[in-house]
Coordinates of C-alpha atoms in Angstrom, one line a residue:
M1 CA -19.3 14.8 14.2
G2 CA -19.0 18.5 15.2
E3 CA -16.9 17.9 18.3
V4 CA -14.1 16.3 16.3
F5 CA -13.6 19.2 14.0
A6 CA -11.8 21.7 16.2
E7 CA -11.9 24.2 13.3
D8 CA -15.6 24.1 12.5
D9 CA -16.0 27.9 12.5
L10 CA -13.0 28.2 10.1
Y11 CA -14.3 26.2 7.2
T12 CA -14.5 27.8 3.8
K13 CA -17.2 27.0 1.3
D14 CA -15.0 24.3 -0.3
G15 CA -14.6 22.4 3.0
T16 CA -11.0 23.3 3.7
V17 CA -9.7 25.3 6.7
D18 CA -9.1 29.0 6.5
Y19 CA -6.9 30.3 9.4
R20 CA -6.7 33.9 8.3
N21 CA -9.3 35.1 10.8
D22 CA -7.7 33.1 13.7
P23 CA -4.0 32.2 13.1
A24 CA -3.8 31.0 16.7
K25 CA -6.0 28.0 15.7
K26 CA -3.5 27.0 13.1
N27 CA -0.6 27.1 15.6
E28 CA -2.6 24.9 18.0
T29 CA -3.4 22.1 15.5
G30 CA -1.8 20.0 12.8
T31 CA 1.9 19.8 11.7
W32 CA 4.3 17.7 13.7
K33 CA 2.3 18.3 16.9
A34 CA -0.5 16.0 15.6
C35 CA 1.7 13.5 13.8
P36 CA 3.1 11.5 16.7
F37 CA -0.4 10.2 17.5
I38 CA -0.9 9.3 13.8
L39 CA 2.5 7.7 13.5
G40 CA 2.0 5.9 16.8
N41 CA -1.2 4.5 15.5
E42 CA 0.4 3.4 12.3
C43 CA 3.4 1.8 14.0
C44 CA 1.1 -0.3 16.4
E45 CA -1.3 -1.2 13.6
R46 CA 1.5 -2.4 11.3
L47 CA 3.1 -4.3 14.2
A48 CA -0.3 -6.1 14.7
Y49 CA -0.7 -6.7 10.9
Y50 CA 2.8 -8.0 10.3
G51 CA 2.9 -9.9 13.6
M52 CA -0.1 -11.8 12.4
S53 CA 0.6 -12.1 8.7
T54 CA 4.4 -12.6 8.4
N55 CA 4.3 -16.2 9.5
L56 CA 0.8 -16.9 8.2
V57 CA 2.0 -19.2 5.4
L58 CA 3.5 -21.6 8.0
Y59 CA 0.4 -21.4 10.2
F60 CA -1.6 -22.6 7.2
K61 CA 0.9 -25.3 6.4
K62 CA 1.5 -26.6 10.0
R63 CA -1.8 -25.9 11.8
L64 CA -4.4 -26.0 9.0
N65 CA -2.6 -28.8 7.2
Q66 CA -2.3 -27.2 3.8
H67 CA 0.2 -28.0 1.0
S68 CA 2.9 -25.4 0.1
A69 CA 1.3 -24.2 -3.1
A70 CA -2.2 -24.0 -1.4
A71 CA -0.8 -22.1 1.6
S72 CA 1.1 -19.7 -0.6
K73 CA -2.0 -19.0 -2.7
N74 CA -4.3 -18.6 0.4
V75 CA -1.8 -16.0 1.9
S76 CA -1.6 -14.2 -1.4
N77 CA -5.4 -14.1 -1.8
W78 CA -5.9 -12.9 1.7
S79 CA -3.1 -10.3 1.5
G80 CA -4.6 -9.2 -1.8
T81 CA -8.0 -8.7 -0.2
C82 CA -6.3 -6.5 2.5
Y83 CA -5.4 -4.2 -0.3
I84 CA -8.7 -4.2 -2.1
T85 CA -10.9 -3.4 0.9
P86 CA -9.3 0.1 1.2
L87 CA -11.5 1.1 -1.8
I88 CA -14.5 0.7 0.5
G89 CA -12.9 2.7 3.4
A90 CA -11.6 5.4 1.0
F91 CA -15.0 5.9 -0.6
L92 CA -16.7 6.3 2.7
A93 CA -14.0 8.7 3.9
D94 CA -14.0 11.0 0.9
A95 CA -17.8 10.9 0.4
Y96 CA -19.5 10.8 3.8
L97 CA -17.5 10.0 7.0
G98 CA -14.3 11.9 6.6
R99 CA -10.9 10.4 7.3
Y100 CA -11.1 10.7 11.2
W101 CA -14.3 8.7 11.6
T102 CA -13.4 6.1 8.9
I103 CA -10.2 5.3 10.8
A104 CA -12.0 5.2 14.1
C105 CA -14.9 2.9 12.9
F106 CA -12.8 0.4 10.9
S107 CA -10.3 0.1 13.8
I108 CA -13.0 -1.4 15.9
I109 CA -13.7 -4.0 13.2
Y110 CA -10.0 -4.7 13.1
V111 CA -9.8 -5.3 16.8
I112 CA -12.8 -7.7 16.7
G113 CA -11.1 -9.7 13.9
M114 CA -7.8 -9.9 15.8
T115 CA -9.6 -11.1 18.9
L116 CA -11.4 -13.8 17.0
L117 CA -8.1 -15.0 15.3
T118 CA -6.5 -15.2 18.8
L119 CA -9.4 -17.3 20.1
S120 CA -9.2 -19.6 17.0
A121 CA -5.6 -20.3 17.8
S122 CA -5.9 -20.7 21.6
V123 CA -9.4 -21.9 22.7
P124 CA -9.9 -25.7 22.8
G125 CA -12.6 -26.6 20.3
L126 CA -11.7 -23.6 18.1
K127 CA -8.0 -24.4 17.6
P128 CA -7.0 -27.5 15.5
S129 CA -6.1 -30.6 17.5
C130 CA -2.5 -31.8 16.9
S131 CA -1.1 -35.3 17.5
G132 CA 2.5 -34.1 17.1
E133 CA 4.4 -30.9 17.0
D134 CA 3.4 -30.2 13.4
V135 CA 0.8 -32.9 12.6
C136 CA -2.6 -31.2 13.0
H137 CA -6.1 -32.2 12.0
P138 CA -8.3 -29.1 11.6
K139 CA -12.0 -29.5 11.3
E140 CA -13.9 -27.5 8.7
L141 CA -15.5 -25.3 11.3
Q142 CA -12.1 -24.5 12.8
T143 CA -10.6 -23.5 9.4
A144 CA -13.8 -21.5 8.7
V145 CA -13.4 -19.5 12.0
T146 CA -9.8 -18.7 11.1
F147 CA -10.7 -17.4 7.7
V148 CA -13.7 -15.4 9.0
A149 CA -11.3 -13.7 11.5
L150 CA -8.7 -13.0 8.8
Y151 CA -11.3 -11.5 6.4
L152 CA -12.7 -9.3 9.3
I153 CA -9.1 -8.1 9.7
A154 CA -9.0 -7.5 5.9
L155 CA -12.1 -5.4 6.2
G156 CA -10.8 -3.4 9.2
T157 CA -7.5 -2.6 7.6
G158 CA -9.5 -1.4 4.6
G159 CA -10.6 1.7 6.5
I160 CA -7.2 2.4 7.9
K161 CA -4.7 1.9 5.1
P162 CA -6.1 4.5 2.6
C163 CA -6.8 7.2 5.3
V164 CA -3.9 7.2 7.7
S165 CA -1.2 8.4 5.3
S166 CA -3.5 11.0 3.8
Y167 CA -4.7 12.1 7.2
G168 CA -1.2 12.7 8.3
A169 CA -0.4 14.7 5.2
D170 CA -3.6 16.7 5.8
Q171 CA -1.9 18.1 8.9
F172 CA 0.3 20.2 6.7
D173 CA -1.1 23.2 4.8
D174 CA -0.4 23.3 1.1
A175 CA -0.7 27.0 1.1
D176 CA 2.2 27.4 3.6
E177 CA 5.6 26.8 1.9
V178 CA 7.2 25.8 5.2
E179 CA 4.6 23.2 6.1
K180 CA 4.4 22.0 2.5
K181 CA 8.2 21.2 2.6
H182 CA 7.6 19.2 5.8
K183 CA 4.9 17.1 4.1
S184 CA 7.4 15.3 1.9
S185 CA 9.4 14.4 5.0
F186 CA 6.2 13.1 6.7
F187 CA 5.8 10.4 4.1
N188 CA 9.4 9.2 4.7
W189 CA 8.9 9.1 8.5
F190 CA 5.4 7.5 8.0
Y191 CA 7.0 4.6 6.2
F192 CA 9.7 4.5 8.8
S193 CA 7.1 4.1 11.6
I194 CA 5.6 1.2 9.6
N195 CA 8.9 -0.6 9.6
I196 CA 9.5 0.0 13.3
G197 CA 6.3 -2.0 13.8
A198 CA 7.4 -4.6 11.3
L199 CA 10.8 -4.9 13.0
V200 CA 9.2 -6.1 16.2
A201 CA 6.7 -8.3 14.4
S202 CA 9.3 -10.1 12.2
S203 CA 11.6 -10.7 15.1
V204 CA 10.0 -11.1 18.5
L205 CA 6.5 -12.1 17.4
V206 CA 7.6 -14.6 14.8
W207 CA 9.8 -16.2 17.4
I208 CA 6.9 -16.4 19.9
Q209 CA 4.7 -18.0 17.3
D210 CA 7.3 -20.7 16.5
N211 CA 8.5 -21.4 20.0
V212 CA 5.8 -20.3 22.5
G213 CA 2.5 -20.8 20.7
W214 CA 0.2 -19.3 18.1
G215 CA -2.2 -18.1 20.8
W216 CA 0.4 -15.8 22.3
G217 CA 1.7 -15.0 18.8
F218 CA -1.7 -13.7 17.7
G219 CA -2.8 -12.4 21.1
I220 CA 0.0 -9.9 21.4
P221 CA -0.8 -8.3 18.0
A222 CA -4.5 -8.1 19.1
V223 CA -3.4 -6.1 22.2
T224 CA -1.1 -3.9 20.1
M225 CA -4.0 -3.1 17.8
A226 CA -6.0 -1.9 20.8
I227 CA -3.1 0.3 21.7
A228 CA -3.1 1.7 18.2
V229 CA -6.8 2.7 18.6
V230 CA -6.0 4.5 21.9
S231 CA -3.1 6.3 20.3
F232 CA -5.2 7.6 17.5
F233 CA -8.0 8.9 19.8
S234 CA -5.5 10.6 22.1
G235 CA -4.6 13.2 19.5
T236 CA -8.2 14.1 18.5
R237 CA -8.0 17.7 19.7
L238 CA -4.8 18.4 17.7
Y239 CA -6.0 17.1 14.3
R240 CA -6.9 19.2 11.3
N241 CA -9.8 17.8 9.4
Q242 CA -11.3 18.3 6.0
K243 CA -15.0 17.8 5.4
P244 CA -16.0 15.0 3.0
G245 CA -16.7 16.3 -0.5
G246 CA -19.6 13.9 -1.4
S247 CA -19.5 10.8 -3.6
P248 CA -16.4 11.0 -6.0
L249 CA -17.9 8.2 -8.0
T250 CA -21.0 10.3 -8.6
R251 CA -18.9 13.2 -9.9
I252 CA -17.0 10.9 -12.2
C253 CA -20.2 9.4 -13.6
Q254 CA -21.6 13.0 -14.1
V255 CA -18.6 14.0 -16.3
L256 CA -18.8 10.7 -18.3
L257 CA -22.5 11.1 -18.9
A258 CA -22.3 14.8 -19.7
S259 CA -19.4 14.2 -22.1
F260 CA -21.3 11.5 -24.0
R261 CA -24.5 13.5 -24.1
K262 CA -22.6 16.3 -25.8
F263 CA -20.8 14.0 -28.1
K264 CA -21.5 16.2 -31.1
V265 CA -20.8 19.5 -29.4
D266 CA -17.5 21.3 -30.3
V267 CA -15.2 22.4 -27.5
P268 CA -14.4 26.2 -27.9
E269 CA -10.8 27.2 -28.7
D270 CA -11.1 29.7 -25.9
K271 CA -11.0 27.5 -22.8
S272 CA -12.1 30.4 -20.6
L273 CA -15.6 29.8 -22.1
L274 CA -15.8 26.4 -20.4
Y275 CA -18.1 26.3 -17.3
E276 CA -16.7 27.1 -13.9
T277 CA -18.1 28.6 -10.7
T278 CA -17.5 32.3 -10.2
D279 CA -16.7 31.8 -6.5
A280 CA -13.1 31.8 -5.4
E281 CA -13.7 28.3 -4.0
S282 CA -14.5 25.1 -5.9
A283 CA -18.1 23.9 -5.9
I284 CA -16.7 20.6 -4.6
A285 CA -16.3 20.5 -0.8
G286 CA -12.7 19.9 0.3
S287 CA -11.2 20.8 -3.1
R288 CA -9.3 23.6 -4.7
K289 CA -10.2 24.7 -8.2
L290 CA -8.1 23.0 -11.0
D291 CA -6.7 24.7 -14.1
H292 CA -7.7 23.3 -17.5
T293 CA -5.3 20.9 -19.1
K294 CA -5.0 20.2 -22.8
D295 CA -5.0 16.4 -22.9
L296 CA -8.0 14.1 -22.8
G297 CA -10.0 16.9 -24.5
F298 CA -13.1 14.7 -25.1
F299 CA -14.1 15.2 -21.5
D300 CA -14.0 19.0 -21.9
K301 CA -17.4 18.6 -23.6
A302 CA -18.9 18.1 -20.2
A303 CA -18.0 21.7 -19.4
V304 CA -19.3 23.2 -22.6
Q305 CA -22.3 25.4 -22.0
T306 CA -25.3 25.1 -24.2
E307 CA -28.7 26.8 -24.1
S308 CA -30.4 23.7 -22.7
D309 CA -28.1 23.7 -19.7
H310 CA -29.7 27.0 -18.4
T311 CA -33.3 26.6 -19.3
K312 CA -34.6 25.9 -15.8
G313 CA -32.4 28.3 -14.0
N314 CA -30.5 25.7 -12.0
I315 CA -27.5 23.8 -13.3
D316 CA -28.0 20.1 -13.8
S317 CA -24.6 18.5 -12.9
W318 CA -25.5 15.5 -15.1
R319 CA -25.6 17.8 -18.1
L320 CA -23.0 20.5 -17.3
C321 CA -19.9 20.0 -15.1
T322 CA -17.3 22.5 -13.9
V323 CA -13.7 22.5 -15.3
T324 CA -12.5 21.4 -11.9
Q325 CA -14.9 18.4 -12.0
V326 CA -13.6 17.5 -15.4
E327 CA -10.0 17.8 -14.3
E328 CA -10.8 15.5 -11.4
L329 CA -11.6 12.7 -13.9
K330 CA -8.6 13.6 -16.0
S331 CA -6.3 13.3 -13.0
I332 CA -7.6 9.8 -12.2
I333 CA -7.2 8.7 -15.8
R334 CA -3.6 10.0 -15.9
L335 CA -2.8 8.1 -12.6
L336 CA -4.1 4.7 -14.0
P337 CA -1.1 3.8 -16.2
I338 CA 1.4 4.7 -13.4
W339 CA -0.8 2.7 -11.1
A340 CA -0.7 -0.4 -13.4
T341 CA 3.1 -0.5 -13.4
G342 CA 3.1 -0.9 -9.7
I343 CA 1.5 -4.4 -9.9
I344 CA 4.6 -6.3 -11.0
F345 CA 6.6 -4.6 -8.3
S346 CA 4.0 -5.7 -5.7
A347 CA 4.2 -9.3 -7.0
V348 CA 7.9 -9.2 -6.3
Y349 CA 7.3 -7.7 -2.9
S350 CA 4.8 -10.4 -2.0
Q351 CA 7.4 -13.1 -2.3
M352 CA 8.7 -12.1 1.1
S353 CA 5.6 -13.6 2.8
T354 CA 5.4 -16.7 0.6
L355 CA 8.3 -18.2 -1.4
F356 CA 11.1 -16.5 0.6
V357 CA 9.7 -18.1 3.7
L358 CA 9.4 -21.5 2.1
Q359 CA 12.9 -21.1 0.7
G360 CA 14.3 -20.2 4.1
A361 CA 12.5 -23.1 5.7
S362 CA 14.5 -25.5 3.5
M363 CA 17.9 -24.0 4.6
D364 CA 19.9 -24.3 7.8
T365 CA 18.0 -22.1 10.3
R366 CA 20.4 -22.6 13.2
L367 CA 22.1 -19.5 14.6
G368 CA 25.8 -20.4 14.2
N369 CA 26.6 -23.7 15.9
S370 CA 23.9 -23.3 18.6
S371 CA 20.7 -25.2 18.9
F372 CA 18.7 -22.0 18.6
K373 CA 16.7 -21.9 15.3
I374 CA 15.7 -18.8 13.5
P375 CA 12.0 -18.8 12.3
P376 CA 12.3 -18.5 8.4
A377 CA 9.8 -15.6 8.4
A378 CA 12.0 -13.7 10.8
L379 CA 14.4 -13.0 7.9
S380 CA 12.0 -10.3 6.8
I381 CA 13.6 -8.3 9.6
F382 CA 16.4 -7.6 7.1
D383 CA 13.9 -6.0 4.8
T384 CA 12.8 -3.8 7.8
F385 CA 16.5 -3.0 8.7
S386 CA 17.0 -2.0 5.1
V387 CA 14.0 0.4 5.1
I388 CA 15.0 1.8 8.5
F389 CA 18.6 2.3 7.2
W390 CA 17.6 3.9 3.9
V391 CA 14.8 6.3 5.0
P392 CA 17.0 8.6 7.0
I393 CA 19.8 8.3 4.4
Y394 CA 17.4 9.2 1.7
D395 CA 15.8 12.1 3.7
Q396 CA 19.0 13.6 5.1
A397 CA 21.7 12.7 2.5
I398 CA 20.3 11.7 -0.9
V399 CA 17.7 14.5 -1.1
P400 CA 20.1 17.4 -0.4
V401 CA 22.6 16.1 -2.9
A402 CA 20.0 15.3 -5.6
R403 CA 18.5 18.8 -5.0
K404 CA 21.8 20.4 -6.0
I405 CA 22.1 18.3 -9.1
T406 CA 18.5 18.4 -10.3
G407 CA 17.3 21.7 -8.9
H408 CA 14.1 20.0 -7.8
K409 CA 12.9 20.9 -4.3
N410 CA 12.5 17.2 -3.3
G411 CA 15.8 16.1 -5.0
L412 CA 14.1 13.5 -7.2
T413 CA 10.7 13.9 -8.6
Q414 CA 8.2 11.4 -7.4
L415 CA 8.2 9.6 -10.8
Q416 CA 12.1 9.4 -10.7
R417 CA 11.9 8.0 -7.2
M418 CA 9.5 5.3 -8.1
G419 CA 11.4 4.3 -11.2
T420 CA 14.6 3.9 -9.2
G421 CA 12.8 1.4 -6.9
L422 CA 11.5 -0.6 -9.9
F423 CA 15.1 -0.9 -11.2
I424 CA 16.4 -2.1 -7.8
S425 CA 13.6 -4.7 -7.5
I426 CA 15.0 -6.5 -10.6
F427 CA 18.2 -7.3 -8.7
A428 CA 16.2 -8.5 -5.7
M429 CA 14.7 -11.3 -7.8
L430 CA 18.0 -12.1 -9.5
S431 CA 19.6 -12.4 -6.0
A432 CA 16.9 -14.8 -4.8
G433 CA 17.1 -16.9 -8.0
I434 CA 20.9 -17.2 -7.9
L435 CA 20.8 -18.2 -4.2
E436 CA 18.2 -21.0 -5.1
L437 CA 20.4 -22.1 -8.0
Y438 CA 23.3 -22.6 -5.7
R439 CA 21.2 -24.3 -3.1
L440 CA 19.8 -26.8 -5.6
K441 CA 23.4 -27.5 -6.9
Y442 CA 24.4 -28.2 -3.3
V443 CA 21.4 -30.6 -2.9
K444 CA 22.3 -32.4 -6.1
I445 CA 26.1 -32.7 -5.3
H446 CA 25.5 -34.2 -1.8
N447 CA 22.2 -36.0 -2.5
Y448 CA 20.3 -33.9 0.2
Y449 CA 16.9 -34.3 -1.5
E450 CA 15.2 -35.7 1.6
L451 CA 16.7 -33.3 4.1
D452 CA 14.2 -30.9 5.6
E453 CA 17.0 -28.3 6.1
V454 CA 19.9 -28.3 3.7
P455 CA 23.2 -27.4 5.5
M456 CA 23.4 -24.0 3.9
S457 CA 22.8 -21.0 6.2
I458 CA 19.5 -19.1 5.9
F459 CA 21.5 -15.9 6.2
W460 CA 22.4 -16.2 2.5
Q461 CA 18.8 -14.8 2.0
V462 CA 19.8 -11.5 3.5
P463 CA 20.8 -9.7 0.2
Q464 CA 17.4 -10.4 -1.4
Y465 CA 15.5 -9.0 1.6
F466 CA 17.9 -6.0 1.8
L467 CA 17.4 -5.2 -1.9
I468 CA 13.6 -5.3 -1.6
G469 CA 13.8 -3.0 1.4
C470 CA 15.9 -0.5 -0.6
A471 CA 13.4 -0.7 -3.5
E472 CA 10.5 -0.1 -1.1
V473 CA 12.0 3.2 0.1
F474 CA 12.0 4.5 -3.4
T475 CA 8.9 2.9 -4.9
F476 CA 6.4 2.6 -2.1
I477 CA 7.1 5.9 -0.4
G478 CA 7.3 7.6 -3.7
Q479 CA 4.0 6.0 -4.6
L480 CA 2.4 7.2 -1.3
E481 CA 3.5 10.8 -1.9
F482 CA 2.7 10.8 -5.7
F483 CA -0.9 9.5 -5.3
Y484 CA -1.6 11.9 -2.5
D485 CA -0.1 14.9 -4.4
Q486 CA -1.6 14.1 -7.8
A487 CA -5.0 13.1 -6.5
P488 CA -7.8 15.7 -6.7
D489 CA -8.2 17.2 -3.2
A490 CA -11.6 15.6 -2.5
M491 CA -10.4 12.2 -3.7
R492 CA -7.2 11.7 -1.8
S493 CA -8.3 8.8 0.3
L494 CA -9.7 7.1 -2.9
C495 CA -6.4 7.6 -4.8
S496 CA -4.4 6.3 -1.8
A497 CA -6.6 3.3 -1.9
L498 CA -6.0 3.0 -5.6
S499 CA -2.3 2.9 -5.0
L500 CA -2.8 0.2 -2.4
T501 CA -4.7 -2.0 -4.9
T502 CA -1.4 -2.5 -6.7
V503 CA -0.3 -4.6 -3.7
A504 CA -3.6 -6.5 -3.9
L505 CA -3.2 -7.2 -7.6
G506 CA 0.4 -8.0 -7.2
N507 CA -0.6 -10.7 -4.7
Y508 CA -3.3 -12.0 -7.0
L509 CA -0.8 -12.0 -9.9
S510 CA 1.7 -13.9 -7.8
S511 CA -1.1 -16.4 -6.9
M512 CA -2.1 -16.7 -10.6
L513 CA 1.5 -17.2 -11.7
V514 CA 1.9 -20.0 -9.1
T515 CA -1.3 -21.7 -10.4
I516 CA -0.2 -21.4 -14.1
V517 CA 3.3 -22.5 -13.4
M518 CA 2.3 -25.5 -11.3
K519 CA -0.3 -26.6 -13.9
I520 CA 2.3 -26.5 -16.7
T521 CA 5.3 -27.9 -14.8
T522 CA 3.5 -30.8 -13.1
K523 CA 2.5 -32.5 -16.3
N524 CA 3.6 -36.1 -16.8
G525 CA 4.1 -36.7 -13.1
K526 CA 6.8 -34.1 -12.6
P527 CA 7.1 -32.3 -9.2
G528 CA 6.8 -28.9 -10.8
W529 CA 8.6 -25.7 -9.9
I530 CA 7.1 -25.3 -6.4
P531 CA 6.5 -28.8 -4.8
D532 CA 6.1 -29.5 -1.1
N533 CA 9.8 -30.6 -1.0
L534 CA 11.6 -27.6 -2.7
N535 CA 14.7 -29.8 -3.1
Y536 CA 12.9 -31.4 -6.1
G537 CA 11.6 -28.1 -7.4
H538 CA 12.9 -25.0 -9.2
I539 CA 11.6 -21.8 -7.5
D540 CA 14.7 -20.1 -9.0
Y541 CA 12.9 -20.3 -12.4
F542 CA 9.9 -18.5 -10.8
Y543 CA 12.2 -15.8 -9.5
Y544 CA 13.8 -15.4 -12.9
L545 CA 10.3 -15.1 -14.4
L546 CA 9.5 -12.3 -12.1
A547 CA 12.8 -10.6 -12.9
V548 CA 12.0 -10.7 -16.6
L549 CA 8.5 -9.3 -16.0
S550 CA 10.2 -6.5 -13.9
V551 CA 12.5 -5.5 -16.7
L552 CA 9.6 -5.3 -19.2
N553 CA 7.6 -3.4 -16.6
L554 CA 10.4 -0.8 -16.1
G555 CA 10.5 -0.2 -19.8
V556 CA 6.8 0.5 -19.9
Y557 CA 7.0 2.7 -16.9
L558 CA 9.7 4.9 -18.4
V559 CA 7.5 5.6 -21.4
I560 CA 4.5 6.3 -19.3
A561 CA 6.4 8.6 -16.9
K562 CA 7.7 10.7 -19.8
W563 CA 4.1 11.1 -21.0
Y564 CA 2.6 12.1 -17.6
T565 CA 1.0 15.5 -17.1
Y566 CA 0.9 16.9 -13.6
K567 CA -2.3 18.4 -12.2
R568 CA -2.4 22.1 -11.7
P569 CA -4.4 23.7 -8.8
V570 CA -5.5 27.2 -9.7
G571 CA -2.9 29.8 -8.6
T572 CA 0.0 27.3 -8.4
L573 CA 3.1 27.2 -10.6
R574 CA 4.9 24.1 -11.7

C-alpha cells in the first residue's frame, strides 16, 4: 500500500498528514488538482448506475414478466440493498484498507456485475425468449442470473458510495481556512457531477433500452463503469490519503463495555480528570482529539480513571477509554435521530424509479404530434435538470445572500439546509397526487379505463420531478456535508455509509407501504391502489399518504435539529 500514499513520510502519529516540514508536498497534492479525477469517477459511475437502474422496473415488467406491484417491490428492495452494502465498504475503509483501496477493489466487483448483467440481456440462452415485443417467458435460471448480476453491482457500489464523497473532501485540509472553505463547495459540485451522469443515463440510455435493445442499454453502462475505474486510477499520484484508524466498531464496543463496567462509578465534576492521552495527537489513527461535551454523560464513565485501570502498567482499552473515544460514540448517537428523519424523504425520492415511471407509462408518451415516444423513465431527466439548475444557483447566489442575512460562513447551516429540502419534498408528493387525481378524472369522464396510454401528456409530470430535484439539492447535499463534518475523523466513511442507509430504508419503507396498502385495498375483490392497470387504481392516495408522513417527519426533524449538539475538535471554535 506504500506506493499509493505519496505523503508516507509526512504522517503524524494520528495518521493524518503534516506538511509543515515539506510545504511543497501540500502544493503538489490534493485540493481541486485531485478532484477532477474523483469527480470524473463519480460522474461515470453514476451514469452506469442510473443507466442500468432508471428503467429497471420496466425491464422486470416486460422482460422478466413481473406484475406492477412485484416489479416495484423488487426494484425498491434492490435499490435498498445498494444503500445497505456501503456499511460493508465503509467499515473496511475506516478500519483496514483506507478509502483509496476500498474504492479500487469494489470497483472491480462492480464491473464484473455490470458485465454479467449485459450478458444476461444479450446472450441467447441467458436472455429471456420473447414471442412478441413485450411478451416474454423467462426461465428461472435466466431470472436468477439477472438478480445475481444486480446484487453483485449492489456489493460493488457498496465500496464506492461511502468512500468517494469522503475521499474528495479529504483532499481539503481542515487546518487551512482557505481549503476548508472550498470543501463546502466540493460537496455541491460532487452532487452536480452525479447528475451530469444521471442526465445522460435518463435520456440517451433509457431511449436506447426502449428502442434499440436491453443488451446495448446495459452494455454502455458497463463500458462507462470501466472508464470510471480508469479515471480514478489516473489521479493516484495527486491524492491525499489518511491511514485507516482501526475497527470503529471495536472502539464503540470498548466504550459501551467500559461504561457498564463502571456503572456505579461517579463522574468527577472536573472533566479535566477524565482520561486522555498526553500527546498532542489522538491515540486513534486518522483522528483529531475531541473536546468533552456535557450531554450523554453516562458514557463519560468509560473515561473515569480507577486504581484497577493502572495495576498492570498498560491501559486496557476495554476498561478505560480516552475522552476522544467516548466523544466518538457520542457523535454517532447524536447523528442517529437526524439520520432517522431522512428515511421518509428517501421513500419520497424512491418514487421516481417506481410509481412515477408507472404513472408516466399510463399517459401519452408521444412528443407533440409526432410518432416518437418518450420512455416514461426518461422523465427523470427533469429531476436531473433541476439539480443541475439549483446547484450553481445555491452555490453562487443563495449562499452569498444567506451569508449576509445569517452571518454563517456557509449561508445556511447544514441542518437548516436539510430541513428546507424536507419542506420542499412535501409539495413534490402533493404535485404527483394532484396530477393523478386529474388523470383519473379524465379516465372516468371519457371511459378510458382500458387504454394503455390516456391522452394526457406525460410532460404534466415535470413539476413533481423538478420539485424532488430542488429538494435533493438541499437535503441530500446537506446530508453529505453534515455526516462528513460531524463524523469522528476516523469514522467518516462509516458515517457517510450511515447517511446512505436512509436511502435503503426509504426504499424498504416504500416497498413495505406498497405491500400493506395492497393487502388492505384489494380486499373483497377490489383492484387496490396500485393495480396492473392504474386506470382502476388510486396511486394518488399513496402519494397523499407520503405527503402526510413527510409533514409529520418535518415536525419531528425541527425538534431534533434544535436539540442537536455539534462535535468540537480540540482547538476549534464554534
